[in-house]
PDB file of C-alpha atoms in Angstrom:
ATOM      1  CA  UNK I   1      28.306  -8.386   2.378  1.00 62.00           C
ATOM      2  CA  UNK I   2      26.854 -11.152   0.274  1.00 68.00           C
ATOM      3  CA  UNK I   3      24.348  -9.735  -2.103  1.00 80.00           C
ATOM      4  CA  UNK I   4      23.101  -9.435  -5.644  1.00 86.00           C
ATOM      5  CA  UNK I   5      23.410  -6.200  -7.549  1.00 91.00           C
ATOM      6  CA  UNK I   6      21.354  -4.988 -10.462  1.00 94.00           C
ATOM      7  CA  UNK I   7      23.084  -1.917 -11.841  1.00 94.00           C
ATOM      8  CA  UNK I   8      20.322  -0.764 -14.172  1.00 94.00           C
ATOM      9  CA  UNK I   9      17.099   0.685 -12.819  1.00 93.00           C
ATOM     10  CA  UNK I  10      15.491   0.991 -16.216  1.00 95.00           C
ATOM     11  CA  UNK I  11      16.058  -0.756 -19.497  1.00 97.00           C
ATOM     12  CA  UNK I  12      14.077   0.580 -22.415  1.00 97.00           C
ATOM     13  CA  UNK I  13      14.035  -1.262 -25.746  1.00 97.00           C
ATOM     14  CA  UNK I  14      11.906  -1.607 -28.829  1.00 97.00           C
ATOM     15  CA  UNK I  15       9.921  -4.707 -29.632  1.00 97.00           C
ATOM     16  CA  UNK I  16      12.079  -7.311 -31.322  1.00 97.00           C
ATOM     17  CA  UNK I  17      15.331  -6.003 -29.890  1.00 97.00           C
ATOM     18  CA  UNK I  18      17.566  -8.184 -27.718  1.00 97.00           C
ATOM     19  CA  UNK I  19      17.579  -7.550 -24.009  1.00 97.00           C
ATOM     20  CA  UNK I  20      20.063  -8.275 -21.270  1.00 97.00           C
ATOM     21  CA  UNK I  21      19.232  -7.492 -17.666  1.00 97.00           C
ATOM     22  CA  UNK I  22      22.352  -7.484 -15.588  1.00 96.00           C
ATOM     23  CA  UNK I  23      22.855  -9.155 -12.240  1.00 94.00           C
ATOM     24  CA  UNK I  24      26.115  -9.511 -10.366  1.00 92.00           C
ATOM     25  CA  UNK I  25      26.602 -11.422  -7.159  1.00 88.00           C
ATOM     26  CA  UNK I  26      29.115 -11.516  -4.364  1.00 86.00           C
ATOM     27  CA  UNK I  27      28.456 -15.009  -3.023  1.00 76.00           C
ATOM     28  CA  UNK I  28      31.256 -17.536  -3.075  1.00 74.00           C
ATOM     29  CA  UNK I  29      31.224 -20.753  -5.029  1.00 72.00           C
ATOM     30  CA  UNK I  30      28.249 -21.518  -7.250  1.00 70.00           C
ATOM     31  CA  UNK I  31      25.232 -19.852  -5.695  1.00 75.00           C
ATOM     32  CA  UNK I  32      21.778 -20.956  -6.655  1.00 80.00           C
ATOM     33  CA  UNK I  33      20.309 -17.789  -8.106  1.00 85.00           C
ATOM     34  CA  UNK I  34      16.872 -16.905  -9.361  1.00 87.00           C
ATOM     35  CA  UNK I  35      15.130 -14.367 -11.503  1.00 92.00           C
ATOM     36  CA  UNK I  36      11.730 -13.180 -10.321  1.00 92.00           C
ATOM     37  CA  UNK I  37       9.343 -11.033 -12.341  1.00 94.00           C
ATOM     38  CA  UNK I  38       6.587  -8.684 -11.284  1.00 92.00           C
ATOM     39  CA  UNK I  39       4.124  -7.743 -13.993  1.00 93.00           C
ATOM     40  CA  UNK I  40       1.920  -4.723 -13.499  1.00 89.00           C
ATOM     41  CA  UNK I  41      -0.685  -5.357 -10.788  1.00 84.00           C
ATOM     42  CA  UNK I  42       0.425  -8.953 -10.296  1.00 89.00           C
ATOM     43  CA  UNK I  43       2.336 -10.692  -7.567  1.00 90.00           C
ATOM     44  CA  UNK I  44       5.991 -11.451  -7.766  1.00 90.00           C
ATOM     45  CA  UNK I  45       6.603 -14.810  -9.383  1.00 90.00           C
ATOM     46  CA  UNK I  46       9.534 -16.978 -10.238  1.00 87.00           C
ATOM     47  CA  UNK I  47      10.747 -16.593 -13.796  1.00 91.00           C
ATOM     48  CA  UNK I  48      13.624 -19.013 -13.813  1.00 87.00           C
ATOM     49  CA  UNK I  49      16.364 -20.528 -11.697  1.00 81.00           C
ATOM     50  CA  UNK I  50      19.863 -21.101 -12.926  1.00 74.00           C
ATOM     51  CA  UNK I  51      20.123 -24.646 -11.652  1.00 69.00           C
ATOM     52  CA  UNK I  52      17.449 -25.886 -14.024  1.00 70.00           C
ATOM     53  CA  UNK I  53      19.074 -24.269 -17.064  1.00 70.00           C
ATOM     54  CA  UNK I  54      15.680 -23.826 -18.634  1.00 76.00           C
ATOM     55  CA  UNK I  55      14.251 -21.190 -20.923  1.00 79.00           C
ATOM     56  CA  UNK I  56      11.058 -19.549 -19.779  1.00 83.00           C
ATOM     57  CA  UNK I  57       9.137 -17.189 -22.061  1.00 90.00           C
ATOM     58  CA  UNK I  58      12.253 -17.033 -24.210  1.00 91.00           C
ATOM     59  CA  UNK I  59      14.450 -15.868 -21.328  1.00 93.00           C
ATOM     60  CA  UNK I  60      17.661 -17.592 -20.335  1.00 92.00           C
ATOM     61  CA  UNK I  61      20.252 -16.892 -17.682  1.00 91.00           C
ATOM     62  CA  UNK I  62      23.656 -18.459 -17.232  1.00 85.00           C
ATOM     63  CA  UNK I  63      25.804 -18.309 -14.159  1.00 86.00           C
ATOM     64  CA  UNK I  64      29.205 -16.927 -15.061  1.00 88.00           C
ATOM     65  CA  UNK I  65      31.555 -17.683 -12.201  1.00 86.00           C
ATOM     66  CA  UNK I  66      34.419 -15.755 -13.730  1.00 89.00           C
ATOM     67  CA  UNK I  67      32.407 -12.571 -13.928  1.00 90.00           C
ATOM     68  CA  UNK I  68      30.200 -13.461 -10.927  1.00 89.00           C
ATOM     69  CA  UNK I  69      27.195 -12.629 -13.033  1.00 90.00           C
ATOM     70  CA  UNK I  70      23.780 -14.074 -13.744  1.00 91.00           C
ATOM     71  CA  UNK I  71      22.472 -11.894 -16.528  1.00 94.00           C
ATOM     72  CA  UNK I  72      18.985 -12.460 -17.931  1.00 95.00           C
ATOM     73  CA  UNK I  73      18.766 -12.511 -21.700  1.00 95.00           C
ATOM     74  CA  UNK I  74      16.166 -12.680 -24.401  1.00 96.00           C
ATOM     75  CA  UNK I  75      16.957 -12.416 -28.102  1.00 96.00           C
ATOM     76  CA  UNK I  76      13.718 -10.712 -29.159  1.00 97.00           C
ATOM     77  CA  UNK I  77      11.792  -8.655 -26.630  1.00 97.00           C
ATOM     78  CA  UNK I  78       7.997  -8.553 -26.665  1.00 97.00           C
ATOM     79  CA  UNK I  79       5.732  -5.854 -25.283  1.00 97.00           C
ATOM     80  CA  UNK I  80       4.334  -8.295 -22.736  1.00 96.00           C
ATOM     81  CA  UNK I  81       7.817  -8.640 -21.268  1.00 97.00           C
ATOM     82  CA  UNK I  82       7.484  -5.163 -19.784  1.00 97.00           C
ATOM     83  CA  UNK I  83       7.765  -5.679 -16.031  1.00 96.00           C
ATOM     84  CA  UNK I  84      10.037  -5.386 -13.023  1.00 94.00           C
ATOM     85  CA  UNK I  85      12.727  -8.045 -12.871  1.00 96.00           C
ATOM     86  CA  UNK I  86      14.574  -9.050  -9.729  1.00 93.00           C
ATOM     87  CA  UNK I  87      17.648 -11.182  -9.356  1.00 91.00           C
ATOM     88  CA  UNK I  88      17.651 -12.996  -6.014  1.00 86.00           C
ATOM     89  CA  UNK I  89      19.455 -15.549  -3.869  1.00 78.00           C
ATOM     90  CA  UNK I  90      17.704 -18.625  -2.458  1.00 69.00           C
ATOM     91  CA  UNK I  91      15.497 -18.224   0.565  1.00 63.00           C
ATOM     92  CA  UNK I  92      17.032 -20.931   2.682  1.00 59.00           C
ATOM     93  CA  UNK I  93      20.146 -22.244   4.232  1.00 50.00           C
ATOM     94  CA  UNK I  94      23.097 -20.068   4.937  1.00 46.00           C
ATOM     95  CA  UNK I  95      21.562 -17.149   3.151  1.00 45.00           C
ATOM     96  CA  UNK I  96      18.850 -17.016   5.782  1.00 52.00           C
ATOM     97  CA  UNK I  97      17.048 -14.069   4.331  1.00 66.00           C
ATOM     98  CA  UNK I  98      15.753 -13.199   0.941  1.00 76.00           C
ATOM     99  CA  UNK I  99      16.963  -9.737   0.110  1.00 78.00           C
ATOM    100  CA  UNK I 100      16.283  -8.406  -3.340  1.00 82.00           C
ATOM    101  CA  UNK I 101      18.383  -6.093  -5.354  1.00 80.00           C
ATOM    102  CA  UNK I 102      17.051  -2.837  -6.657  1.00 88.00           C
ATOM    103  CA  UNK I 103      15.366  -4.531  -9.587  1.00 93.00           C
ATOM    104  CA  UNK I 104      15.340  -3.506 -13.212  1.00 96.00           C
ATOM    105  CA  UNK I 105      12.290  -2.156 -14.947  1.00 95.00           C
ATOM    106  CA  UNK I 106      12.096  -3.419 -18.512  1.00 97.00           C
ATOM    107  CA  UNK I 107      10.031  -1.286 -20.839  1.00 97.00           C
ATOM    108  CA  UNK I 108       9.428  -2.724 -24.291  1.00 97.00           C
ATOM    109  CA  UNK I 109       8.038  -0.206 -26.753  1.00 97.00           C
ATOM    110  CA  UNK I 110       6.083  -1.065 -29.903  1.00 95.00           C
TER     111      UNK I 110
ATOM    112  CA  UNK Q   1       0.776 -25.880  -5.702  1.00 67.00           C
ATOM    113  CA  UNK Q   2       2.690 -23.499  -3.398  1.00 83.00           C
ATOM    114  CA  UNK Q   3       0.075 -20.785  -3.117  1.00 91.00           C
ATOM    115  CA  UNK Q   4       0.438 -17.907  -0.696  1.00 94.00           C
ATOM    116  CA  UNK Q   5      -2.635 -15.890   0.146  1.00 95.00           C
ATOM    117  CA  UNK Q   6      -2.491 -12.475   1.724  1.00 96.00           C
ATOM    118  CA  UNK Q   7      -5.464 -10.785   3.331  1.00 96.00           C
ATOM    119  CA  UNK Q   8      -6.763  -8.166   3.040  1.00 97.00           C
ATOM    120  CA  UNK Q   9      -5.655  -7.000  -0.383  1.00 96.00           C
ATOM    121  CA  UNK Q  10      -6.579  -3.428   0.470  1.00 97.00           C
ATOM    122  CA  UNK Q  11      -7.240  -1.716   3.756  1.00 97.00           C
ATOM    123  CA  UNK Q  12      -7.911   1.846   4.786  1.00 97.00           C
ATOM    124  CA  UNK Q  13      -7.566   2.728   8.427  1.00 95.00           C
ATOM    125  CA  UNK Q  14      -7.630   5.840  10.553  1.00 96.00           C
ATOM    126  CA  UNK Q  15      -4.467   7.311  11.929  1.00 96.00           C
ATOM    127  CA  UNK Q  16      -3.720   5.906  15.367  1.00 96.00           C
ATOM    128  CA  UNK Q  17      -5.449   2.573  14.867  1.00 97.00           C
ATOM    129  CA  UNK Q  18      -3.843  -0.802  14.298  1.00 97.00           C
ATOM    130  CA  UNK Q  19      -4.269  -3.053  11.322  1.00 97.00           C
ATOM    131  CA  UNK Q  20      -3.443  -6.733  10.909  1.00 97.00           C
ATOM    132  CA  UNK Q  21      -2.350  -8.345   7.666  1.00 97.00           C
ATOM    133  CA  UNK Q  22      -2.455 -12.115   7.305  1.00 97.00           C
ATOM    134  CA  UNK Q  23      -0.231 -14.285   5.168  1.00 96.00           C
ATOM    135  CA  UNK Q  24      -1.203 -17.904   4.661  1.00 95.00           C
ATOM    136  CA  UNK Q  25       0.481 -20.731   2.814  1.00 93.00           C
ATOM    137  CA  UNK Q  26      -2.487 -22.660   1.455  1.00 94.00           C
ATOM    138  CA  UNK Q  27      -0.969 -25.937   0.372  1.00 91.00           C
ATOM    139  CA  UNK Q  28       2.409 -26.203   2.028  1.00 90.00           C
ATOM    140  CA  UNK Q  29       4.108 -25.661   5.342  1.00 90.00           C
ATOM    141  CA  UNK Q  30       6.097 -22.475   5.409  1.00 88.00           C
ATOM    142  CA  UNK Q  31       9.137 -22.836   7.582  1.00 85.00           C
ATOM    143  CA  UNK Q  32      10.146 -19.266   6.925  1.00 87.00           C
ATOM    144  CA  UNK Q  33       8.134 -16.211   6.009  1.00 90.00           C
ATOM    145  CA  UNK Q  34       9.413 -12.843   4.893  1.00 91.00           C
ATOM    146  CA  UNK Q  35       7.658  -9.492   5.094  1.00 94.00           C
ATOM    147  CA  UNK Q  36       8.436  -6.716   2.659  1.00 94.00           C
ATOM    148  CA  UNK Q  37       7.424  -3.161   2.064  1.00 95.00           C
ATOM    149  CA  UNK Q  38       7.342  -1.812  -1.451  1.00 91.00           C
ATOM    150  CA  UNK Q  39       7.133   1.834  -2.428  1.00 87.00           C
ATOM    151  CA  UNK Q  40       5.852   2.844  -5.865  1.00 83.00           C
ATOM    152  CA  UNK Q  41       8.206   1.787  -8.633  1.00 78.00           C
ATOM    153  CA  UNK Q  42      10.797   0.615  -6.158  1.00 83.00           C
ATOM    154  CA  UNK Q  43      12.177  -2.715  -5.070  1.00 86.00           C
ATOM    155  CA  UNK Q  44      10.962  -4.812  -2.193  1.00 88.00           C
ATOM    156  CA  UNK Q  45      12.483  -3.775   1.100  1.00 90.00           C
ATOM    157  CA  UNK Q  46      12.839  -6.645   3.529  1.00 89.00           C
ATOM    158  CA  UNK Q  47      11.315  -5.753   6.888  1.00 93.00           C
ATOM    159  CA  UNK Q  48      11.663  -8.987   8.806  1.00 91.00           C
ATOM    160  CA  UNK Q  49      12.163 -12.712   8.586  1.00 89.00           C
ATOM    161  CA  UNK Q  50      10.139 -15.039  10.750  1.00 87.00           C
ATOM    162  CA  UNK Q  51      10.517 -18.713  11.460  1.00 84.00           C
ATOM    163  CA  UNK Q  52       7.617 -20.672  12.890  1.00 80.00           C
ATOM    164  CA  UNK Q  53       7.586 -20.600  16.646  1.00 79.00           C
ATOM    165  CA  UNK Q  54      10.431 -18.102  16.905  1.00 81.00           C
ATOM    166  CA  UNK Q  55      10.674 -14.372  17.259  1.00 85.00           C
ATOM    167  CA  UNK Q  56      11.009 -12.494  14.022  1.00 89.00           C
ATOM    168  CA  UNK Q  57      14.339 -11.070  12.973  1.00 89.00           C
ATOM    169  CA  UNK Q  58      13.911  -7.458  11.980  1.00 92.00           C
ATOM    170  CA  UNK Q  59      16.041  -5.556   9.515  1.00 90.00           C
ATOM    171  CA  UNK Q  60      17.920  -2.512  10.650  1.00 90.00           C
ATOM    172  CA  UNK Q  61      15.695   0.539  10.854  1.00 93.00           C
ATOM    173  CA  UNK Q  62      12.445  -1.407  11.165  1.00 94.00           C
ATOM    174  CA  UNK Q  63      10.683  -0.761  14.467  1.00 94.00           C
ATOM    175  CA  UNK Q  64       9.762  -3.994  16.216  1.00 93.00           C
ATOM    176  CA  UNK Q  65       7.060  -2.387  18.311  1.00 94.00           C
ATOM    177  CA  UNK Q  66       5.570  -0.700  15.303  1.00 96.00           C
ATOM    178  CA  UNK Q  67       5.447  -3.743  13.052  1.00 96.00           C
ATOM    179  CA  UNK Q  68       4.506  -6.763  15.108  1.00 95.00           C
ATOM    180  CA  UNK Q  69       5.088 -10.077  13.402  1.00 93.00           C
ATOM    181  CA  UNK Q  70       3.679 -13.357  14.612  1.00 90.00           C
ATOM    182  CA  UNK Q  71       4.376 -16.723  13.007  1.00 87.00           C
ATOM    183  CA  UNK Q  72       2.364 -18.994  15.234  1.00 82.00           C
ATOM    184  CA  UNK Q  73       1.889 -21.860  12.819  1.00 89.00           C
ATOM    185  CA  UNK Q  74       3.503 -23.321   9.748  1.00 90.00           C
ATOM    186  CA  UNK Q  75       0.786 -21.870   7.549  1.00 93.00           C
ATOM    187  CA  UNK Q  76       0.131 -18.455   9.025  1.00 93.00           C
ATOM    188  CA  UNK Q  77       2.098 -15.330   9.719  1.00 93.00           C
ATOM    189  CA  UNK Q  78       0.631 -11.971  10.622  1.00 95.00           C
ATOM    190  CA  UNK Q  79       1.958  -8.437  10.423  1.00 96.00           C
ATOM    191  CA  UNK Q  80       0.278  -5.885  12.672  1.00 97.00           C
ATOM    192  CA  UNK Q  81       0.947  -2.230  12.033  1.00 97.00           C
ATOM    193  CA  UNK Q  82       0.347  -0.576  15.376  1.00 96.00           C
ATOM    194  CA  UNK Q  83      -0.717   3.029  15.842  1.00 96.00           C
ATOM    195  CA  UNK Q  84      -0.635   3.546  12.125  1.00 96.00           C
ATOM    196  CA  UNK Q  85       0.268   6.901  10.645  1.00 95.00           C
ATOM    197  CA  UNK Q  86       0.008   8.206   7.086  1.00 95.00           C
ATOM    198  CA  UNK Q  87       3.705   7.518   6.509  1.00 94.00           C
ATOM    199  CA  UNK Q  88       2.982   3.814   7.069  1.00 95.00           C
ATOM    200  CA  UNK Q  89       0.855   3.817   3.949  1.00 95.00           C
ATOM    201  CA  UNK Q  90       2.501   1.419   1.556  1.00 95.00           C
ATOM    202  CA  UNK Q  91       2.289  -1.892  -0.221  1.00 95.00           C
ATOM    203  CA  UNK Q  92       3.160  -4.794   2.063  1.00 97.00           C
ATOM    204  CA  UNK Q  93       4.114  -8.167   0.622  1.00 96.00           C
ATOM    205  CA  UNK Q  94       4.706 -11.478   2.316  1.00 95.00           C
ATOM    206  CA  UNK Q  95       6.718 -14.375   1.003  1.00 92.00           C
ATOM    207  CA  UNK Q  96       6.970 -17.945   2.207  1.00 90.00           C
ATOM    208  CA  UNK Q  97       9.584 -20.613   1.870  1.00 85.00           C
ATOM    209  CA  UNK Q  98       8.974 -24.313   2.429  1.00 82.00           C
ATOM    210  CA  UNK Q  99      12.591 -25.025   3.106  1.00 75.00           C
ATOM    211  CA  UNK Q 100      13.699 -25.065  -0.470  1.00 71.00           C
ATOM    212  CA  UNK Q 101      15.414 -22.345  -2.382  1.00 71.00           C
ATOM    213  CA  UNK Q 102      12.378 -20.842  -4.060  1.00 79.00           C
ATOM    214  CA  UNK Q 103      10.123 -18.303  -2.384  1.00 84.00           C
ATOM    215  CA  UNK Q 104       6.411 -17.875  -3.031  1.00 90.00           C
ATOM    216  CA  UNK Q 105       4.703 -14.531  -2.782  1.00 93.00           C
ATOM    217  CA  UNK Q 106       1.387 -13.212  -1.644  1.00 95.00           C
ATOM    218  CA  UNK Q 107      -0.543 -10.772  -3.772  1.00 94.00           C
ATOM    219  CA  UNK Q 108       0.283  -7.901  -1.436  1.00 95.00           C
ATOM    220  CA  UNK Q 109      -1.737  -5.582   0.766  1.00 97.00           C
ATOM    221  CA  UNK Q 110      -2.158  -1.928   0.024  1.00 96.00           C
ATOM    222  CA  UNK Q 111      -2.447  -0.050   3.279  1.00 97.00           C
ATOM    223  CA  UNK Q 112      -3.739   3.503   3.304  1.00 96.00           C
ATOM    224  CA  UNK Q 113      -3.742   5.407   6.566  1.00 96.00           C
ATOM    225  CA  UNK Q 114      -5.948   8.475   6.610  1.00 96.00           C
TER     226      UNK Q 114
END
């Protein structure tokens, strides 16, 4: 089945350390993937989309077709980055439904 | 732009009663809306997908008669939990798409059935 997979449920790092949240996908071609973030007591919100190739809050994500991955990276983690992160497909077109992976909880310790 | 409002944010109801949760897209037309259930410290579990004017498509294991979804207009979808029981207590989240690839989320509704 076409899906995204986040193998890590929890990623715990110290402030200033690099982080990489893993996401693998099984869609064919070049899927348009997204990273959403859910901070404590806040709604889910878009963090970044691969098609824009932008950096948001210091995070970047590159689509690697060879590895079918879309890992989220940040060189220096901050405590305010602590949140749940979800890799997701688009909500339209042939995908038809927006199913999230298990998500990864990032805990950044002082 | 692209704001999704969910109401109520919290609701407590008695076992056996029904409760309705509304999801509104305030500044765009939502061609598709998604309803999720989220357990503490877990991911969002898709319950159903609804397109305006059509019947909702439910995920496997989700009872259609238990969780009634109506998407009567391009700005409103409702989820009614019928004959609620304590095990229905959860955090329910709606999401709306305006035809593009990005989804926009409501703030969620915490349902407690006593």
